[in-house]
Amino acid sequence: MSSHGIDITGIGALSGYGWGASALWDGLSTGKAAATLHHDLTRPGQNPVWLAKVPDGGDRSDGTSRFGRALRGAAREAVEDAIARGWQPGRRVGLVHAVVLGEVDEWRNFYLRDGGERRVRDYLTLMPSTPVSLLMQEYGFHGPAMNVSAMCASGNAGLLTAKMWLDTGFVDDVVFVATDLSLTPENIDHFVKLGVGVVDVEPQEGCRPFQEGSRGFGMGEAATAFVLSTRSSASYARVLGGSMTHDAFHATSIDPALTQVRACFEQALVDADVTAQQVRYLNAHGPGTAQCDAAETTMLETVLDSHAQVYSVKPLTGHCQGAASAIETISAVMGFERGLVPAAPQVSDAHPLLLDGFTAAEPGLTVKSSLGMGGHNSVVVLAPA
């Protein structure tokens, strides 16, 4: 295996399955979706709906914000995990936070419940800098800290940003966090109106990536964290390389020519210094929409030359928006250590290269693709440690 890349040496995760990376893995291993039925009695005729929401929890001293508690909870788990595996923070530890819709619950409360009036200290909790600042203060990290956003591709974008920082010696280590707790009734409604969100049936009935009868994706939330370093003695995986491109075509649709999607896949392999023949698995964006399934199927059959098998985690975790590719990456990474590929079970006629449920892993690399709304294409190449 190539020595090229950076190490993932600590992980943390919150999902619809609960708090902690072990809860995520245990949930995935059941083959059952994390979503449960939710009722909103203020919206008659529009509920119940199936949602994979992060349950309440975390450290109450982190404040009342679900978002802030989730961000810091996932990051703490990753940092503590890395330290337990022998990592010692360097002098310059940076923070990259992937986010699309940030403090949604509290902004909603600010306008609808509080009438736009709050004490200054409570208003500051709405600022995107606040949870990041509090996390940096907690650990005394002094490297650069910033938010990145590339819609559903934000997780891959953040991971590649962290890798660039490490490759150039800009930092010694990076804590990378992706947070999305945005399932307010208004956001859910608009994804349904867009024709992609499916909340009226159990997720595996509506979301069937690379299978017959798929209607779109179920809605999920997540917070996922990684400690990334070039100085690890016990890593879960290596990030070998990756790429990002942009379609510059449409606000929601993929360019049917797939020119930039193809370029992204090809450039990622070049950046990682690997060949398509070395790729064993495609951990797909896989939202179960017709255009995404078609685009990734084409990449599987052409760029990867049908050497790899494909799977999607979204039927299980839901589509976690800004944290989607990150929670799907951590699922693959946990699988590396266990010798398993965390694929969702098939429920209908499928592409012949689609995996059917948890599968014993074979030697080779995993390509993680994520195609974000608005034309954000991203691919990351991962290797077991």
mmCIF file of C-alpha atoms in Angstrom:
data_model
loop_
_atom_site.group_PDB
_atom_site.id
_atom_site.type_symbol
_atom_site.label_atom_id
_atom_site.label_comp_id
_atom_site.label_asym_id
_atom_site.label_seq_id
_atom_site.Cartn_x
_atom_site.Cartn_y
_atom_site.Cartn_z
ATOM 1 C CA MET A 1 0.000 0.000 0.000
ATOM 2 C CA SER A 2 1.266 3.452 -0.864
ATOM 3 C CA SER A 3 2.730 5.560 1.947
ATOM 4 C CA HIS A 4 1.198 8.622 0.273
ATOM 5 C CA GLY A 5 -1.493 10.443 2.265
ATOM 6 C CA ILE A 6 -2.498 11.406 5.775
ATOM 7 C CA ASP A 7 -3.734 9.335 8.696
ATOM 8 C CA ILE A 8 -7.158 9.251 10.319
ATOM 9 C CA THR A 9 -6.124 8.588 13.899
ATOM 10 C CA GLY A 10 -9.277 9.427 15.881
ATOM 11 C CA ILE A 11 -12.999 9.313 15.129
ATOM 12 C CA GLY A 12 -16.241 10.518 16.685
ATOM 13 C CA ALA A 13 -19.830 10.366 15.478
ATOM 14 C CA LEU A 14 -23.421 11.212 16.332
ATOM 15 C CA SER A 15 -26.245 9.987 14.158
ATOM 16 C CA GLY A 16 -29.871 8.967 14.206
ATOM 17 C CA TYR A 17 -28.633 5.784 15.876
ATOM 18 C CA GLY A 18 -27.398 7.733 18.898
ATOM 19 C CA TRP A 19 -24.333 9.383 20.414
ATOM 20 C CA GLY A 20 -20.952 7.798 19.722
ATOM 21 C CA ALA A 21 -19.184 6.021 16.888
ATOM 22 C CA SER A 22 -20.021 2.642 18.424
ATOM 23 C CA ALA A 23 -23.745 3.489 18.289
ATOM 24 C CA LEU A 24 -23.360 4.302 14.590
ATOM 25 C CA TRP A 25 -21.618 1.021 13.836
ATOM 26 C CA ASP A 26 -24.041 -1.023 15.909
ATOM 27 C CA GLY A 27 -26.946 0.640 14.113
ATOM 28 C CA LEU A 28 -25.499 0.072 10.662
ATOM 29 C CA SER A 29 -24.846 -3.573 11.490
ATOM 30 C CA THR A 30 -28.555 -4.203 12.071
ATOM 31 C CA GLY A 31 -29.293 -3.351 8.443
ATOM 32 C CA LYS A 32 -32.209 -1.234 9.674
ATOM 33 C CA ALA A 33 -32.599 2.479 9.077
ATOM 34 C CA ALA A 34 -31.959 4.928 11.909
ATOM 35 C CA ALA A 35 -35.168 6.837 11.177
ATOM 36 C CA THR A 36 -38.144 6.854 13.514
ATOM 37 C CA LEU A 37 -41.589 8.411 13.234
ATOM 38 C CA HIS A 38 -41.876 12.034 14.335
ATOM 39 C CA HIS A 39 -45.054 14.002 15.001
ATOM 40 C CA ASP A 40 -45.474 17.769 14.882
ATOM 41 C CA LEU A 41 -48.894 18.553 16.291
ATOM 42 C CA THR A 42 -48.603 22.174 15.135
ATOM 43 C CA ARG A 43 -48.712 21.005 11.513
ATOM 44 C CA PRO A 44 -51.869 18.901 11.077
ATOM 45 C CA GLY A 45 -52.024 16.866 7.885
ATOM 46 C CA GLN A 46 -48.238 16.921 7.423
ATOM 47 C CA ASN A 47 -47.164 14.258 9.893
ATOM 48 C CA PRO A 48 -45.995 11.832 11.061
ATOM 49 C CA VAL A 49 -42.759 11.720 9.075
ATOM 50 C CA TRP A 50 -39.766 9.371 9.072
ATOM 51 C CA LEU A 51 -36.594 11.173 10.201
ATOM 52 C CA ALA A 52 -33.159 10.030 11.379
ATOM 53 C CA LYS A 53 -32.672 12.859 13.892
ATOM 54 C CA VAL A 54 -29.789 12.965 16.346
ATOM 55 C CA PRO A 55 -31.402 12.292 19.738
ATOM 56 C CA ASP A 56 -31.074 14.768 22.552
ATOM 57 C CA GLY A 57 -27.905 14.370 24.576
ATOM 58 C CA GLY A 58 -24.430 15.708 25.146
ATOM 59 C CA ASP A 59 -22.893 17.846 27.832
ATOM 60 C CA ARG A 60 -25.440 20.353 29.166
ATOM 61 C CA SER A 61 -22.607 22.668 30.138
ATOM 62 C CA ASP A 62 -22.102 23.197 26.397
ATOM 63 C CA GLY A 63 -25.365 25.167 26.347
ATOM 64 C CA THR A 64 -28.887 24.715 25.075
ATOM 65 C CA SER A 65 -28.017 24.404 21.389
ATOM 66 C CA ARG A 66 -28.366 20.912 19.896
ATOM 67 C CA PHE A 67 -26.004 21.974 17.137
ATOM 68 C CA GLY A 68 -23.279 23.231 19.468
ATOM 69 C CA ARG A 69 -23.494 20.194 21.746
ATOM 70 C CA ALA A 70 -23.307 17.867 18.746
ATOM 71 C CA LEU A 71 -20.290 19.610 17.209
ATOM 72 C CA ARG A 72 -18.343 19.558 20.457
ATOM 73 C CA GLY A 73 -19.503 16.050 21.399
ATOM 74 C CA ALA A 74 -18.281 14.506 18.145
ATOM 75 C CA ALA A 75 -15.002 16.439 18.293
ATOM 76 C CA ARG A 76 -14.356 15.405 21.898
ATOM 77 C CA GLU A 77 -14.893 11.762 21.064
ATOM 78 C CA ALA A 78 -12.435 11.979 18.155
ATOM 79 C CA VAL A 79 -9.778 13.834 20.170
ATOM 80 C CA GLU A 80 -10.056 11.462 23.121
ATOM 81 C CA ASP A 81 -9.994 8.472 20.785
ATOM 82 C CA ALA A 82 -6.843 9.748 19.065
ATOM 83 C CA ILE A 83 -5.089 10.409 22.376
ATOM 84 C CA ALA A 84 -5.987 6.908 23.573
ATOM 85 C CA ARG A 85 -4.351 5.561 20.391
ATOM 86 C CA GLY A 86 -1.124 7.412 21.132
ATOM 87 C CA TRP A 87 -1.609 10.746 19.357
ATOM 88 C CA GLN A 88 -0.005 13.786 20.939
ATOM 89 C CA PRO A 89 -1.235 17.152 19.616
ATOM 90 C CA GLY A 90 1.397 19.163 17.786
ATOM 91 C CA ARG A 91 2.119 22.844 18.285
ATOM 92 C CA ARG A 92 -0.278 23.916 15.497
ATOM 93 C CA VAL A 93 -3.569 22.021 15.594
ATOM 94 C CA GLY A 94 -6.084 23.414 13.109
ATOM 95 C CA LEU A 95 -9.843 22.981 12.941
ATOM 96 C CA VAL A 96 -11.891 22.549 9.777
ATOM 97 C CA HIS A 97 -15.662 22.532 10.245
ATOM 98 C CA ALA A 98 -17.896 21.423 7.363
ATOM 99 C CA VAL A 99 -21.361 22.941 7.559
ATOM 100 C CA VAL A 100 -24.192 23.994 5.254
ATOM 101 C CA LEU A 101 -27.134 25.010 7.460
ATOM 102 C CA GLY A 102 -25.714 25.869 10.843
ATOM 103 C CA GLU A 103 -27.603 26.821 13.976
ATOM 104 C CA VAL A 104 -31.013 26.139 12.412
ATOM 105 C CA ASP A 105 -33.026 25.383 15.544
ATOM 106 C CA GLU A 106 -31.804 28.427 17.433
ATOM 107 C CA TRP A 107 -32.192 30.842 14.489
ATOM 108 C CA ARG A 108 -35.741 29.528 14.096
ATOM 109 C CA ASN A 109 -36.383 30.175 17.788
ATOM 110 C CA PHE A 110 -34.745 33.592 17.568
ATOM 111 C CA TYR A 111 -37.215 34.794 14.948
ATOM 112 C CA LEU A 112 -40.387 32.796 15.680
ATOM 113 C CA ARG A 113 -40.274 32.454 19.460
ATOM 114 C CA ASP A 114 -38.085 35.313 20.679
ATOM 115 C CA GLY A 115 -39.218 37.950 18.191
ATOM 116 C CA GLY A 116 -35.631 38.842 17.305
ATOM 117 C CA GLU A 117 -34.745 39.846 20.887
ATOM 118 C CA ARG A 118 -32.117 38.107 23.044
ATOM 119 C CA ARG A 119 -29.466 38.946 25.570
ATOM 120 C CA VAL A 120 -26.160 39.567 23.823
ATOM 121 C CA ARG A 121 -24.564 36.437 25.310
ATOM 122 C CA ASP A 122 -27.484 34.328 24.041
ATOM 123 C CA TYR A 123 -27.389 36.000 20.638
ATOM 124 C CA LEU A 124 -23.700 35.087 20.320
ATOM 125 C CA THR A 125 -24.602 31.386 20.400
ATOM 126 C CA LEU A 126 -26.097 31.906 16.929
ATOM 127 C CA MET A 127 -22.775 32.969 15.414
ATOM 128 C CA PRO A 128 -20.937 30.268 13.408
ATOM 129 C CA SER A 129 -17.704 31.257 15.142
ATOM 130 C CA THR A 130 -18.958 30.501 18.653
ATOM 131 C CA PRO A 131 -18.935 26.662 18.818
ATOM 132 C CA VAL A 132 -15.660 26.624 16.889
ATOM 133 C CA SER A 133 -14.116 29.145 19.283
ATOM 134 C CA LEU A 134 -15.310 27.213 22.341
ATOM 135 C CA LEU A 135 -13.811 23.983 21.019
ATOM 136 C CA MET A 136 -10.462 25.656 20.299
ATOM 137 C CA GLN A 137 -10.488 27.167 23.797
ATOM 138 C CA GLU A 138 -11.290 23.832 25.420
ATOM 139 C CA TYR A 139 -8.161 22.161 24.030
ATOM 140 C CA GLY A 140 -5.889 25.171 23.677
ATOM 141 C CA PHE A 141 -5.520 24.656 19.923
ATOM 142 C CA HIS A 142 -3.978 27.639 18.117
ATOM 143 C CA GLY A 143 -3.856 26.636 14.465
ATOM 144 C CA PRO A 144 -6.231 28.060 11.842
ATOM 145 C CA ALA A 145 -9.945 27.422 12.361
ATOM 146 C CA MET A 146 -12.606 27.887 9.723
ATOM 147 C CA ASN A 147 -15.893 26.666 8.270
ATOM 148 C CA VAL A 148 -16.127 25.189 4.765
ATOM 149 C CA SER A 149 -19.297 24.642 2.764
ATOM 150 C CA ALA A 150 -19.935 22.780 -0.483
ATOM 151 C CA MET A 151 -23.522 21.605 0.045
ATOM 152 C CA CYS A 152 -23.768 17.797 0.303
ATOM 153 C CA ALA A 153 -20.087 17.547 -0.676
ATOM 154 C CA SER A 154 -18.996 19.573 2.367
ATOM 155 C CA GLY A 155 -17.603 16.535 4.197
ATOM 156 C CA ASN A 156 -15.293 15.661 1.327
ATOM 157 C CA ALA A 157 -14.424 19.340 0.887
ATOM 158 C CA GLY A 158 -13.453 19.624 4.541
ATOM 159 C CA LEU A 159 -11.400 16.443 4.463
ATOM 160 C CA LEU A 160 -9.498 17.600 1.385
ATOM 161 C CA THR A 161 -8.949 21.048 2.906
ATOM 162 C CA ALA A 162 -7.473 19.422 6.004
ATOM 163 C CA LYS A 163 -5.223 17.263 3.823
ATOM 164 C CA MET A 164 -3.945 20.330 1.966
ATOM 165 C CA TRP A 165 -3.095 22.010 5.263
ATOM 166 C CA LEU A 166 -1.127 18.952 6.357
ATOM 167 C CA ASP A 167 0.540 18.365 2.990
ATOM 168 C CA THR A 168 1.908 21.911 2.922
ATOM 169 C CA GLY A 169 3.077 21.882 6.557
ATOM 170 C CA PHE A 170 0.624 24.658 7.354
ATOM 171 C CA VAL A 171 -0.380 22.738 10.512
ATOM 172 C CA ASP A 172 0.835 19.748 12.487
ATOM 173 C CA ASP A 173 -2.587 18.150 12.950
ATOM 174 C CA VAL A 174 -6.214 18.868 12.076
ATOM 175 C CA VAL A 175 -9.461 18.215 13.892
ATOM 176 C CA PHE A 176 -12.077 17.943 11.157
ATOM 177 C CA VAL A 177 -15.763 18.130 12.119
ATOM 178 C CA ALA A 178 -18.891 18.000 9.943
ATOM 179 C CA THR A 179 -22.185 18.997 11.572
ATOM 180 C CA ASP A 180 -25.727 19.060 10.237
ATOM 181 C CA LEU A 181 -28.751 19.177 12.548
ATOM 182 C CA SER A 182 -31.116 20.976 10.199
ATOM 183 C CA LEU A 183 -34.316 18.918 10.188
ATOM 184 C CA THR A 184 -36.793 21.663 10.961
ATOM 185 C CA PRO A 185 -40.303 21.258 9.495
ATOM 186 C CA GLU A 186 -39.639 24.007 6.958
ATOM 187 C CA ASN A 187 -36.435 22.426 5.624
ATOM 188 C CA ILE A 188 -38.039 18.996 5.432
ATOM 189 C CA ASP A 189 -41.037 20.367 3.519
ATOM 190 C CA HIS A 190 -38.888 22.061 0.911
ATOM 191 C CA PHE A 191 -36.771 18.993 0.180
ATOM 192 C CA VAL A 192 -40.001 17.049 -0.277
ATOM 193 C CA LYS A 193 -41.291 19.788 -2.621
ATOM 194 C CA LEU A 194 -38.058 19.584 -4.588
ATOM 195 C CA GLY A 195 -39.008 15.979 -5.308
ATOM 196 C CA VAL A 196 -35.962 14.409 -3.609
ATOM 197 C CA GLY A 197 -36.876 14.060 0.081
ATOM 198 C CA VAL A 198 -39.002 11.036 1.031
ATOM 199 C CA VAL A 199 -40.460 11.085 4.538
ATOM 200 C CA ASP A 200 -43.873 9.439 4.151
ATOM 201 C CA VAL A 201 -42.577 5.839 4.147
ATOM 202 C CA GLU A 202 -39.806 3.933 5.908
ATOM 203 C CA PRO A 203 -36.444 4.971 4.397
ATOM 204 C CA GLN A 204 -35.581 1.635 2.828
ATOM 205 C CA GLU A 205 -38.923 1.610 1.065
ATOM 206 C CA GLY A 206 -38.341 5.017 -0.536
ATOM 207 C CA CYS A 207 -34.526 5.216 -0.771
ATOM 208 C CA ARG A 208 -33.118 2.433 -2.939
ATOM 209 C CA PRO A 209 -29.842 3.595 -4.501
ATOM 210 C CA PHE A 210 -28.914 1.636 -7.656
ATOM 211 C CA GLN A 211 -32.155 -0.364 -7.338
ATOM 212 C CA GLU A 212 -35.580 -0.397 -8.933
ATOM 213 C CA GLY A 213 -38.316 1.706 -7.338
ATOM 214 C CA SER A 214 -36.218 4.370 -5.631
ATOM 215 C CA ARG A 215 -37.985 7.708 -5.013
ATOM 216 C CA GLY A 216 -35.197 9.735 -3.410
ATOM 217 C CA PHE A 217 -33.659 9.937 0.050
ATOM 218 C CA GLY A 218 -34.749 9.865 3.658
ATOM 219 C CA MET A 219 -33.739 12.810 5.843
ATOM 220 C CA GLY A 220 -31.009 12.479 8.460
ATOM 221 C CA GLU A 221 -28.804 14.421 10.859
ATOM 222 C CA ALA A 222 -25.227 13.794 11.960
ATOM 223 C CA ALA A 223 -22.095 15.207 13.514
ATOM 224 C CA THR A 224 -18.864 13.461 12.608
ATOM 225 C CA ALA A 225 -15.264 14.179 13.598
ATOM 226 C CA PHE A 226 -11.792 13.000 12.657
ATOM 227 C CA VAL A 227 -8.321 13.710 13.989
ATOM 228 C CA LEU A 228 -5.970 13.876 11.007
ATOM 229 C CA SER A 229 -2.197 13.741 11.251
ATOM 230 C CA THR A 230 1.002 12.776 9.495
ATOM 231 C CA ARG A 231 2.492 11.726 12.836
ATOM 232 C CA SER A 232 0.222 8.851 13.796
ATOM 233 C CA SER A 233 1.375 5.514 15.199
ATOM 234 C CA ALA A 234 -2.082 3.885 15.153
ATOM 235 C CA SER A 235 -4.421 5.029 12.419
ATOM 236 C CA TYR A 236 -7.760 3.736 11.188
ATOM 237 C CA ALA A 237 -7.155 4.647 7.554
ATOM 238 C CA ARG A 238 -5.225 6.852 5.159
ATOM 239 C CA VAL A 239 -6.594 9.596 2.975
ATOM 240 C CA LEU A 240 -4.520 9.125 -0.159
ATOM 241 C CA GLY A 241 -5.894 12.008 -2.213
ATOM 242 C CA GLY A 242 -8.916 13.400 -3.935
ATOM 243 C CA SER A 243 -10.383 16.077 -6.139
ATOM 244 C CA MET A 244 -13.216 18.567 -6.470
ATOM 245 C CA THR A 245 -14.800 20.083 -9.569
ATOM 246 C CA HIS A 246 -17.907 22.125 -10.317
ATOM 247 C CA ASP A 247 -20.478 21.578 -13.063
ATOM 248 C CA ALA A 248 -21.337 25.289 -13.438
ATOM 249 C CA PHE A 249 -24.572 24.041 -14.990
ATOM 250 C CA HIS A 250 -27.693 24.262 -12.785
ATOM 251 C CA ALA A 251 -28.825 25.041 -9.246
ATOM 252 C CA THR A 252 -30.024 21.487 -8.574
ATOM 253 C CA SER A 253 -29.386 19.241 -11.589
ATOM 254 C CA ILE A 254 -26.224 17.409 -12.648
ATOM 255 C CA ASP A 255 -24.847 18.303 -16.074
ATOM 256 C CA PRO A 256 -25.997 15.322 -18.179
ATOM 257 C CA ALA A 257 -22.690 15.379 -20.080
ATOM 258 C CA LEU A 258 -20.978 14.377 -16.785
ATOM 259 C CA THR A 259 -17.801 16.102 -17.974
ATOM 260 C CA GLN A 260 -16.852 17.552 -14.593
ATOM 261 C CA VAL A 261 -18.035 14.522 -12.621
ATOM 262 C CA ARG A 262 -15.763 12.347 -14.767
ATOM 263 C CA ALA A 263 -12.874 14.804 -14.399
ATOM 264 C CA CYS A 264 -13.303 14.726 -10.614
ATOM 265 C CA PHE A 265 -13.070 10.924 -10.478
ATOM 266 C CA GLU A 266 -10.097 10.821 -12.827
ATOM 267 C CA GLN A 267 -8.213 13.626 -11.072
ATOM 268 C CA ALA A 268 -8.782 12.007 -7.677
ATOM 269 C CA LEU A 269 -7.083 8.807 -8.828
ATOM 270 C CA VAL A 270 -4.175 10.795 -10.237
ATOM 271 C CA ASP A 271 -3.842 12.865 -7.064
ATOM 272 C CA ALA A 272 -3.819 9.691 -4.947
ATOM 273 C CA ASP A 273 -1.292 8.104 -7.340
ATOM 274 C CA VAL A 274 -3.418 5.001 -7.823
ATOM 275 C CA THR A 275 -5.100 3.211 -10.698
ATOM 276 C CA ALA A 276 -8.733 2.242 -11.164
ATOM 277 C CA GLN A 277 -7.694 -1.407 -10.864
ATOM 278 C CA GLN A 278 -6.644 -0.782 -7.250
ATOM 279 C CA VAL A 279 -10.127 0.465 -6.283
ATOM 280 C CA ARG A 280 -12.259 -2.293 -4.765
ATOM 281 C CA TYR A 281 -15.247 -0.288 -3.483
ATOM 282 C CA LEU A 282 -17.169 2.838 -4.432
ATOM 283 C CA ASN A 283 -18.789 4.341 -1.339
ATOM 284 C CA ALA A 284 -21.258 6.334 -3.387
ATOM 285 C CA HIS A 285 -23.131 9.548 -2.763
ATOM 286 C CA GLY A 286 -26.052 7.222 -3.489
ATOM 287 C CA PRO A 287 -29.079 9.314 -2.518
ATOM 288 C CA GLY A 288 -31.462 7.177 -4.553
ATOM 289 C CA THR A 289 -32.359 9.953 -6.999
ATOM 290 C CA ALA A 290 -32.448 9.053 -10.684
ATOM 291 C CA GLN A 291 -29.816 11.522 -11.862
ATOM 292 C CA CYS A 292 -27.287 10.786 -9.104
ATOM 293 C CA ASP A 293 -27.664 7.034 -9.481
ATOM 294 C CA ALA A 294 -27.202 7.363 -13.238
ATOM 295 C CA ALA A 295 -24.121 9.582 -12.886
ATOM 296 C CA GLU A 296 -22.368 7.339 -10.373
ATOM 297 C CA THR A 297 -23.297 4.194 -12.296
ATOM 298 C CA THR A 298 -21.596 5.685 -15.342
ATOM 299 C CA MET A 299 -18.456 6.456 -13.301
ATOM 300 C CA LEU A 300 -18.495 2.926 -11.863
ATOM 301 C CA GLU A 301 -18.698 1.376 -15.311
ATOM 302 C CA THR A 302 -16.303 3.712 -17.137
ATOM 303 C CA VAL A 303 -13.696 5.424 -14.940
ATOM 304 C CA LEU A 304 -13.558 2.467 -12.528
ATOM 305 C CA ASP A 305 -14.143 0.072 -15.440
ATOM 306 C CA SER A 306 -16.544 -2.077 -13.362
ATOM 307 C CA HIS A 307 -13.639 -3.329 -11.225
ATOM 308 C CA ALA A 308 -15.227 -1.965 -8.032
ATOM 309 C CA GLN A 309 -18.426 -2.828 -6.227
ATOM 310 C CA VAL A 310 -20.723 -0.032 -5.085
ATOM 311 C CA TYR A 311 -22.715 0.688 -1.951
ATOM 312 C CA SER A 312 -24.541 3.546 -0.240
ATOM 313 C CA VAL A 313 -25.057 4.254 3.453
ATOM 314 C CA LYS A 314 -27.931 6.710 2.940
ATOM 315 C CA PRO A 315 -30.778 4.158 3.192
ATOM 316 C CA LEU A 316 -29.575 3.568 6.772
ATOM 317 C CA THR A 317 -28.363 6.947 8.103
ATOM 318 C CA GLY A 318 -30.561 9.128 5.929
ATOM 319 C CA HIS A 319 -29.160 11.967 3.856
ATOM 320 C CA CYS A 320 -27.301 14.059 6.428
ATOM 321 C CA GLN A 321 -26.799 17.034 4.090
ATOM 322 C CA GLY A 322 -23.650 18.949 5.113
ATOM 323 C CA ALA A 323 -22.413 15.968 7.148
ATOM 324 C CA ALA A 324 -23.416 13.324 4.585
ATOM 325 C CA SER A 325 -20.071 12.427 3.036
ATOM 326 C CA ALA A 326 -18.376 12.623 6.439
ATOM 327 C CA ILE A 327 -20.677 10.112 8.144
ATOM 328 C CA GLU A 328 -20.413 7.872 5.090
ATOM 329 C CA THR A 329 -16.618 8.117 5.238
ATOM 330 C CA ILE A 330 -16.503 7.267 8.929
ATOM 331 C CA SER A 331 -18.725 4.260 8.242
ATOM 332 C CA ALA A 332 -16.197 2.992 5.697
ATOM 333 C CA VAL A 333 -13.284 3.734 8.041
ATOM 334 C CA MET A 334 -14.846 1.768 10.911
ATOM 335 C CA GLY A 335 -15.362 -1.046 8.437
ATOM 336 C CA PHE A 336 -11.662 -1.104 7.588
ATOM 337 C CA GLU A 337 -10.763 -1.961 11.153
ATOM 338 C CA ARG A 338 -13.394 -4.730 11.290
ATOM 339 C CA GLY A 339 -12.800 -6.169 7.839
ATOM 340 C CA LEU A 340 -16.353 -5.363 6.753
ATOM 341 C CA VAL A 341 -18.026 -3.127 4.184
ATOM 342 C CA PRO A 342 -21.085 -1.416 5.779
ATOM 343 C CA ALA A 343 -23.458 -1.672 2.838
ATOM 344 C CA ALA A 344 -27.220 -1.338 3.172
ATOM 345 C CA PRO A 345 -29.222 -4.458 2.298
ATOM 346 C CA GLN A 346 -30.811 -4.676 -1.121
ATOM 347 C CA VAL A 347 -34.602 -4.494 -1.218
ATOM 348 C CA SER A 348 -35.351 -4.740 -4.953
ATOM 349 C CA ASP A 349 -33.748 -5.559 -8.312
ATOM 350 C CA ALA A 350 -30.340 -3.904 -8.350
ATOM 351 C CA HIS A 351 -27.240 -3.111 -10.375
ATOM 352 C CA PRO A 352 -25.086 -6.266 -10.475
ATOM 353 C CA LEU A 353 -22.194 -4.499 -8.714
ATOM 354 C CA LEU A 354 -24.305 -3.290 -5.776
ATOM 355 C CA LEU A 355 -23.392 -4.942 -2.466
ATOM 356 C CA ASP A 356 -26.183 -6.554 -0.461
ATOM 357 C CA GLY A 357 -25.739 -5.762 3.238
ATOM 358 C CA PHE A 358 -22.617 -6.058 5.367
ATOM 359 C CA THR A 359 -19.919 -7.811 3.322
ATOM 360 C CA ALA A 360 -16.486 -9.217 4.179
ATOM 361 C CA ALA A 361 -13.958 -6.725 2.841
ATOM 362 C CA GLU A 362 -11.520 -7.689 0.123
ATOM 363 C CA PRO A 363 -8.122 -6.021 -0.366
ATOM 364 C CA GLY A 364 -8.185 -2.711 -2.178
ATOM 365 C CA LEU A 365 -9.021 0.955 -1.960
ATOM 366 C CA THR A 366 -12.318 2.723 -1.345
ATOM 367 C CA VAL A 367 -13.373 5.737 -3.381
ATOM 368 C CA LYS A 368 -15.832 8.038 -1.612
ATOM 369 C CA SER A 369 -17.839 10.209 -3.995
ATOM 370 C CA SER A 370 -20.209 13.015 -3.080
ATOM 371 C CA LEU A 371 -22.184 15.099 -5.561
ATOM 372 C CA GLY A 372 -23.525 18.196 -3.872
ATOM 373 C CA MET A 373 -26.485 20.296 -4.943
ATOM 374 C CA GLY A 374 -25.543 23.093 -7.300
ATOM 375 C CA GLY A 375 -22.751 21.219 -9.084
ATOM 376 C CA HIS A 376 -20.276 20.428 -6.283
ATOM 377 C CA ASN A 377 -18.463 17.228 -7.294
ATOM 378 C CA SER A 378 -16.013 15.586 -4.913
ATOM 379 C CA VAL A 379 -14.073 12.329 -4.670
ATOM 380 C CA VAL A 380 -11.764 11.093 -1.895
ATOM 381 C CA VAL A 381 -9.546 8.000 -2.105
ATOM 382 C CA LEU A 382 -9.235 5.997 1.132
ATOM 383 C CA ALA A 383 -6.979 3.107 2.096
ATOM 384 C CA PRO A 384 -7.076 0.831 5.150
ATOM 385 C CA ALA A 385 -4.265 1.599 7.582
#
